mmCIF file of C-alpha atoms in Angstrom:
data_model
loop_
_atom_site.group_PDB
_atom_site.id
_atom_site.type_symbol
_atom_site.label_atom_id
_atom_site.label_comp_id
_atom_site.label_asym_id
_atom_site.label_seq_id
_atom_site.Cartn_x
_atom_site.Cartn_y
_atom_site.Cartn_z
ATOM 1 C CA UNK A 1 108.572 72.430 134.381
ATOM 2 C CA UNK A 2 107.668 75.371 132.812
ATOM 3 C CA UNK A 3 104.542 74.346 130.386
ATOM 4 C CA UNK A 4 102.024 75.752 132.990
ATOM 5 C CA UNK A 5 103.854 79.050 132.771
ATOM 6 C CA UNK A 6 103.801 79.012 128.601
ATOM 7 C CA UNK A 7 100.116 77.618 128.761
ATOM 8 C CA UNK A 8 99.244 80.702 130.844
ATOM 9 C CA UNK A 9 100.662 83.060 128.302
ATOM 10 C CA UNK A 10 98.788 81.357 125.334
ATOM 11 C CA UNK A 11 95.747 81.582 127.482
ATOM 12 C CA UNK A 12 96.746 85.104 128.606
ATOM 13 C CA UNK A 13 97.013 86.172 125.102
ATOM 14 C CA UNK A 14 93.869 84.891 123.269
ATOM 15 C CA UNK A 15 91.897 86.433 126.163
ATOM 16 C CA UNK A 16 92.787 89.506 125.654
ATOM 17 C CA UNK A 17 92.200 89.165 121.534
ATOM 18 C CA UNK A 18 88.950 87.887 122.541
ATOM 19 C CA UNK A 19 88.210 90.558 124.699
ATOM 20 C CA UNK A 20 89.490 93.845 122.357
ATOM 21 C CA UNK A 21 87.670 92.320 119.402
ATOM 22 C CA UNK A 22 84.847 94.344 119.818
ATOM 23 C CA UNK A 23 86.532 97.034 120.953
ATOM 24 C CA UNK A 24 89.059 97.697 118.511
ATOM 25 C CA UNK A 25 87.645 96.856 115.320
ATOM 26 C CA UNK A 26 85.842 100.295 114.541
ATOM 27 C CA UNK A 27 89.221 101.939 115.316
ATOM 28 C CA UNK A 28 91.274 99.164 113.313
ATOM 29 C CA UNK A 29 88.491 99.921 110.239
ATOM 30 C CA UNK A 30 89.262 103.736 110.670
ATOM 31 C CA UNK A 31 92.433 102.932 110.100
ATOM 32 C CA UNK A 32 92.506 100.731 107.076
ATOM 33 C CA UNK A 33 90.172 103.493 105.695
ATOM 34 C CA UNK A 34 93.378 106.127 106.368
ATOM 35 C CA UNK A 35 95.612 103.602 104.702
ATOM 36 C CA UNK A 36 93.714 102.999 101.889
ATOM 37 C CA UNK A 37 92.766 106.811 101.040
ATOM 38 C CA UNK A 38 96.722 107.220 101.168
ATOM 39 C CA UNK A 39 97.998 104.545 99.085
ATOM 40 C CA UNK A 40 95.140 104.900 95.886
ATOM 41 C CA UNK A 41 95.576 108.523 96.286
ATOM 42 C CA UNK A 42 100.121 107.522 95.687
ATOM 43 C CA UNK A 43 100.807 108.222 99.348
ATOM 44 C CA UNK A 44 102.708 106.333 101.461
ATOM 45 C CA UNK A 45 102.760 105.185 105.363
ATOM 46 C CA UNK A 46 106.009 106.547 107.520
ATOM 47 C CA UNK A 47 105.804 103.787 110.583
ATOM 48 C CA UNK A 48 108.110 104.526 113.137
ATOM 49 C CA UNK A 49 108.015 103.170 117.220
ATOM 50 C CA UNK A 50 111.171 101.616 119.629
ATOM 51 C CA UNK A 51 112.532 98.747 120.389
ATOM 52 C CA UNK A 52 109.655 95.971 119.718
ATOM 53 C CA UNK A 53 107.516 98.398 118.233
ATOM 54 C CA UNK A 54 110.589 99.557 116.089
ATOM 55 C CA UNK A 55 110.880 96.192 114.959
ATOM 56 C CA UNK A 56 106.387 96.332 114.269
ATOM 57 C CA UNK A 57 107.220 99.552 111.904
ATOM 58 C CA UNK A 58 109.513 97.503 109.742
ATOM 59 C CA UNK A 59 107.467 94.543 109.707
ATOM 60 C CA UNK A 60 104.660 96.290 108.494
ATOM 61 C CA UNK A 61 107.150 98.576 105.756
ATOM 62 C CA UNK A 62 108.224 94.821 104.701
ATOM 63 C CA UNK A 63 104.556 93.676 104.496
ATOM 64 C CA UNK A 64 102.936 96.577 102.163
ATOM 65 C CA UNK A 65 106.377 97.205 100.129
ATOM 66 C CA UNK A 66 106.797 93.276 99.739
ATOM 67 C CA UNK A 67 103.428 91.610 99.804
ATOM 68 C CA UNK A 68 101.415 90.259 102.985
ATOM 69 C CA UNK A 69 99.647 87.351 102.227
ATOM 70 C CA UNK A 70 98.867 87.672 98.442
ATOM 71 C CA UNK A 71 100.659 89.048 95.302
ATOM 72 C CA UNK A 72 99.678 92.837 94.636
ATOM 73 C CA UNK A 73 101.544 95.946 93.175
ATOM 74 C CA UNK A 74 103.974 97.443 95.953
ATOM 75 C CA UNK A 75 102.305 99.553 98.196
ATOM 76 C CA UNK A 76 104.584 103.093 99.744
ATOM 77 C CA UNK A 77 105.915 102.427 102.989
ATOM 78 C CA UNK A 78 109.204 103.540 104.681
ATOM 79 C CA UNK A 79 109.820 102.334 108.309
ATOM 80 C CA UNK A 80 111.848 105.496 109.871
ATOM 81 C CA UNK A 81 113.594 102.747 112.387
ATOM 82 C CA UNK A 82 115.553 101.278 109.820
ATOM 83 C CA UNK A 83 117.981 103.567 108.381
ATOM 84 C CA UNK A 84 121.239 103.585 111.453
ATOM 85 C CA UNK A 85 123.181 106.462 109.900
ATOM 86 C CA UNK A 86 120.081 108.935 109.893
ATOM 87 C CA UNK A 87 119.156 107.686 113.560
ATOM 88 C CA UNK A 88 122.309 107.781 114.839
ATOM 89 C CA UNK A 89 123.440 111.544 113.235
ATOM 90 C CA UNK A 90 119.980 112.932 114.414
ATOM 91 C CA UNK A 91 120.501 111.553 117.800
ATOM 92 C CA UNK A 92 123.884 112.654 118.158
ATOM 93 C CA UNK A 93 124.051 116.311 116.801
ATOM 94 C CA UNK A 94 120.314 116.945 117.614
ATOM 95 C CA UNK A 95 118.564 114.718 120.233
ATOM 96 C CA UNK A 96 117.233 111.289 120.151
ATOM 97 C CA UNK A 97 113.731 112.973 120.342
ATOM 98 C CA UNK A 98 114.465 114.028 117.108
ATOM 99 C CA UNK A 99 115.297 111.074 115.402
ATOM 100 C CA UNK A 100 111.341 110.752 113.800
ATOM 101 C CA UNK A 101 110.121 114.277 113.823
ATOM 102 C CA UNK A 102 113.237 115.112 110.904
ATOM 103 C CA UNK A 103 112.362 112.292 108.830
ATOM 104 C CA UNK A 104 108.647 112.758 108.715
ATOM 105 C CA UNK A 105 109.354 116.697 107.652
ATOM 106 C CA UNK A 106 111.922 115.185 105.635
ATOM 107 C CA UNK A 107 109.865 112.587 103.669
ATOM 108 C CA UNK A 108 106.778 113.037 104.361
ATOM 109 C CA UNK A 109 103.609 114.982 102.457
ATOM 110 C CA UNK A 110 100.339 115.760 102.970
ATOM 111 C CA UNK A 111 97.932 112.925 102.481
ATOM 112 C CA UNK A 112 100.461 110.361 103.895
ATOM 113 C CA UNK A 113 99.916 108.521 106.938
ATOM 114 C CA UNK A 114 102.097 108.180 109.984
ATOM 115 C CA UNK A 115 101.735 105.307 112.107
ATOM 116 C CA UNK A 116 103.014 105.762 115.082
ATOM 117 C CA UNK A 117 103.426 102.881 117.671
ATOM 118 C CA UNK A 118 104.082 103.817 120.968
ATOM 119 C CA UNK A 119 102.944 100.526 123.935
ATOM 120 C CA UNK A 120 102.877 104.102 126.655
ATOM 121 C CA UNK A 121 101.982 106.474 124.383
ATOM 122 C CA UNK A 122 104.224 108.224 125.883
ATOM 123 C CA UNK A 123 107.444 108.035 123.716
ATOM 124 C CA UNK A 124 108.696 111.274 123.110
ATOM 125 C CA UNK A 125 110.126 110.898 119.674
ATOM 126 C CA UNK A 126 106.533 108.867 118.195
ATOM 127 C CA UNK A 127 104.831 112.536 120.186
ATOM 128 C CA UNK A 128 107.098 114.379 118.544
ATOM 129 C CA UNK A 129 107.018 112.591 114.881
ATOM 130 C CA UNK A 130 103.711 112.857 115.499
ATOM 131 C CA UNK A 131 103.287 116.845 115.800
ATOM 132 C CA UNK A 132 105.553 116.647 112.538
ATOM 133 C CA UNK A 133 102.854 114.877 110.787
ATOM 134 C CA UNK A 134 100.727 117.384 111.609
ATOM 135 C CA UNK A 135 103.058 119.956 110.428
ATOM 136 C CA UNK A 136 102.757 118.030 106.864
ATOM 137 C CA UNK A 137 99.126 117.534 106.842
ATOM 138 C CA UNK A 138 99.439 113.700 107.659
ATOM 139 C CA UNK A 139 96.738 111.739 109.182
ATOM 140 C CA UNK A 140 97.768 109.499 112.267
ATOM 141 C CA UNK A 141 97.318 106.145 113.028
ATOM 142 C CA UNK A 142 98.473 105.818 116.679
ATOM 143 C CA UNK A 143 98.677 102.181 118.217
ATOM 144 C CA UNK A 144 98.947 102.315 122.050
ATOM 145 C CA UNK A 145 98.033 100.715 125.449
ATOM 146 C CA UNK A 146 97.709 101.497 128.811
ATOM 147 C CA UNK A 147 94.891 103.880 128.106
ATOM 148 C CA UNK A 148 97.070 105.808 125.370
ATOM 149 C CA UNK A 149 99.107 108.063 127.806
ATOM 150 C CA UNK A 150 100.556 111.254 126.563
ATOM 151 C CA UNK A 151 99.400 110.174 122.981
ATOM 152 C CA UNK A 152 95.932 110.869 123.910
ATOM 153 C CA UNK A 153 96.556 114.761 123.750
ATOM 154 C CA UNK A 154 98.337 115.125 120.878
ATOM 155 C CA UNK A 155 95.955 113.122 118.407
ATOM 156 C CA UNK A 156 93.460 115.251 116.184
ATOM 157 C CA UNK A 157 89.526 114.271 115.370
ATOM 158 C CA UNK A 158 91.035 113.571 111.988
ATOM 159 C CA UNK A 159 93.531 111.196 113.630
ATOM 160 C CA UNK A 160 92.908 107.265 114.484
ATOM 161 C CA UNK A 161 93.738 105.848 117.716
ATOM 162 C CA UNK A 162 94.177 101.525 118.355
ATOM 163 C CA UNK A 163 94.601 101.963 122.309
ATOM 164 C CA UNK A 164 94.829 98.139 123.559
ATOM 165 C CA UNK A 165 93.089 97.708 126.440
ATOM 166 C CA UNK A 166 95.701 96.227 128.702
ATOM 167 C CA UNK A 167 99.115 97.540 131.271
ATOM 168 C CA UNK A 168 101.348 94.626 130.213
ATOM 169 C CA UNK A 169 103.843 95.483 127.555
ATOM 170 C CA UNK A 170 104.022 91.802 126.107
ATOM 171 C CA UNK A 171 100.118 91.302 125.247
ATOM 172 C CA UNK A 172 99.675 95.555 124.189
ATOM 173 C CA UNK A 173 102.367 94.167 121.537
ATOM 174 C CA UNK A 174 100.803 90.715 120.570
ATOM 175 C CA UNK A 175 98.014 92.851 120.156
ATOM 176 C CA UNK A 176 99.441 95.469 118.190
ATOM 177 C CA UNK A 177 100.832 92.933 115.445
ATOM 178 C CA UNK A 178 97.512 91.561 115.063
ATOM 179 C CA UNK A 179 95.936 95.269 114.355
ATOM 180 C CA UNK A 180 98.769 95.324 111.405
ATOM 181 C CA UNK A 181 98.261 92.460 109.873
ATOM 182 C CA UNK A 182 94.539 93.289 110.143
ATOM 183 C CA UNK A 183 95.437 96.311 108.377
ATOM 184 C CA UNK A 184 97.289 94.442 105.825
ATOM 185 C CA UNK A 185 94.611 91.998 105.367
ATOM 186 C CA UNK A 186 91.884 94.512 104.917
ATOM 187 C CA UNK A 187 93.963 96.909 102.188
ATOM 188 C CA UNK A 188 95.005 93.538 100.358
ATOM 189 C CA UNK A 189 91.022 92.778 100.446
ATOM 190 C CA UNK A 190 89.649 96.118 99.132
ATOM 191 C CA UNK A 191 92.943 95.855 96.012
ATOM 192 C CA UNK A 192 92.640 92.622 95.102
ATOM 193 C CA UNK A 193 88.970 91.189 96.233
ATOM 194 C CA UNK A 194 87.869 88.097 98.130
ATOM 195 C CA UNK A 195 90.132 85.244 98.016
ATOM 196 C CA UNK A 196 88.966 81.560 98.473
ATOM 197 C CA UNK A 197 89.354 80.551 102.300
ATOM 198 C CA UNK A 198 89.658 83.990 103.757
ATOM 199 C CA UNK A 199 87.773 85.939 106.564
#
C-alpha cells in the first residue's frame, strides 16, 4: 500500500545526490581542507545545529572522536547539542539564542572550526554561534539549504558554505549527512592513506 510512496522517496533522494554532486564537491573539499588544517594544527571542530541537525553535530563529534570507517588516533570534536545542563541553564537565565554562542566563546580558540548546521540558515542560535566563532578567530563550515537564508550574510570569504540545493527539509538533511561522512572519509584518507576498496 504504501511501497510506491517509499519508492518515491528512494528515488527522490538519489536524485537529488546525483544532481548536487557537482555542485557541492568544491565546497565539501573546502571544507575537509578547514578540517584538516584544524585537527594537524591540535584544533578541534565545535558542531552544533537543532533538532535533526542537532542529532548530525553529534554524529559527526562521535565519528572523528571515535573512528568513522577505519582505526586512527582520536580526532577533537565536541558537539555543543549534547551537554542538557549547559543548554538548559543558558536557555533559561539567558536565552535559547544563546545556548551556542557561550559555548563556542567558552571552548573555543582560534584555528578551530565551527560547523554549523542550520537546513534554513536561518537558526538564530547556529547565526549567533556563528558570529562567536568569529569573535575567536574560527573558520566556519556552514551546511544549509534553501539557498542558505540568513546564513548567507553572516559567512566570511574565509568561511565555507555546503548550501543543498533543495526547499524540502527531509532530502537538505539526507544530504547534509552525506557531506559529513564525506568529510570524514576525506580527513580519514589524507591521515591514514588509500585503503583497499575505497573511492
Amino acid at each position: 500500500m504504501f511501497e510506491p510512496r517509499i519508492e518515491q522517496h528512494f528515488i527522490d533522494s538519489a536524485d537529488l545526490k546525483y544532481q548536487a554532486a557537482q555542485v557541492l564537491s568544491k565546497p565539501i573539499s573546502a571544507a575537509v581542507q578547514a578540517v584538516l588544517e584544524c585537527v594537524t594544527n591540535g584544533g578541534k571542530v565545535l558542531a552544533c545545529g537543532n533538532g535533526g541537525s542537532a542529532a548530525y553535530a553529534q554524529h559527526f563529534a562521535a565519528e572523528f572522536v571515535g573512528r568513522f570507517e577505519r582505526e586512527r588516533p582520536e580526532l577533537g570534536a565536541i558537539a555543543l547539542t549534547a551537554d542538557s545542563a549547559i543548554l538548559t541553564a543558558i536557555a533559561n537565565d539567558y536565552d535559547y539564542s544563546l545556548v551556542f554562542s557561550k559555548q563556542v566563546r567558552a571552548l573555543g580558540q582560534a584555528g578551530d572550526v565551527l560547523l554549523a548546521i542550520s537546513s534554513s540558515g536561518n537558526s538564530a542560535n547556529v547565526l549567533a554561534a556563528i558570529e562567536a566563532a568569529h569573535e575567536r578567530d574560527m573558520i566556519v563550515v556552514g551546511l544549509t539549504g534553501k539557498g542558505g537564508g540568513k546564513m548567507n550574510a553572516v559567512l566570511r570569504e574565509t568561511d565555507v558554505h555546503v548550501c543543498v540545493p533543495h526547499e524540502r527539509t527531509a532530502r537538505i538533511q539526507e544530504v547534509h549527512l552525506l557531506a559529513l561522512h564525506c568529510i570524514c572519509d576525506a580527513v580519514d584518507h589524507q591521515l591514514l592513506g588509500e585503503q583497499d576498496n575505497k573511492p
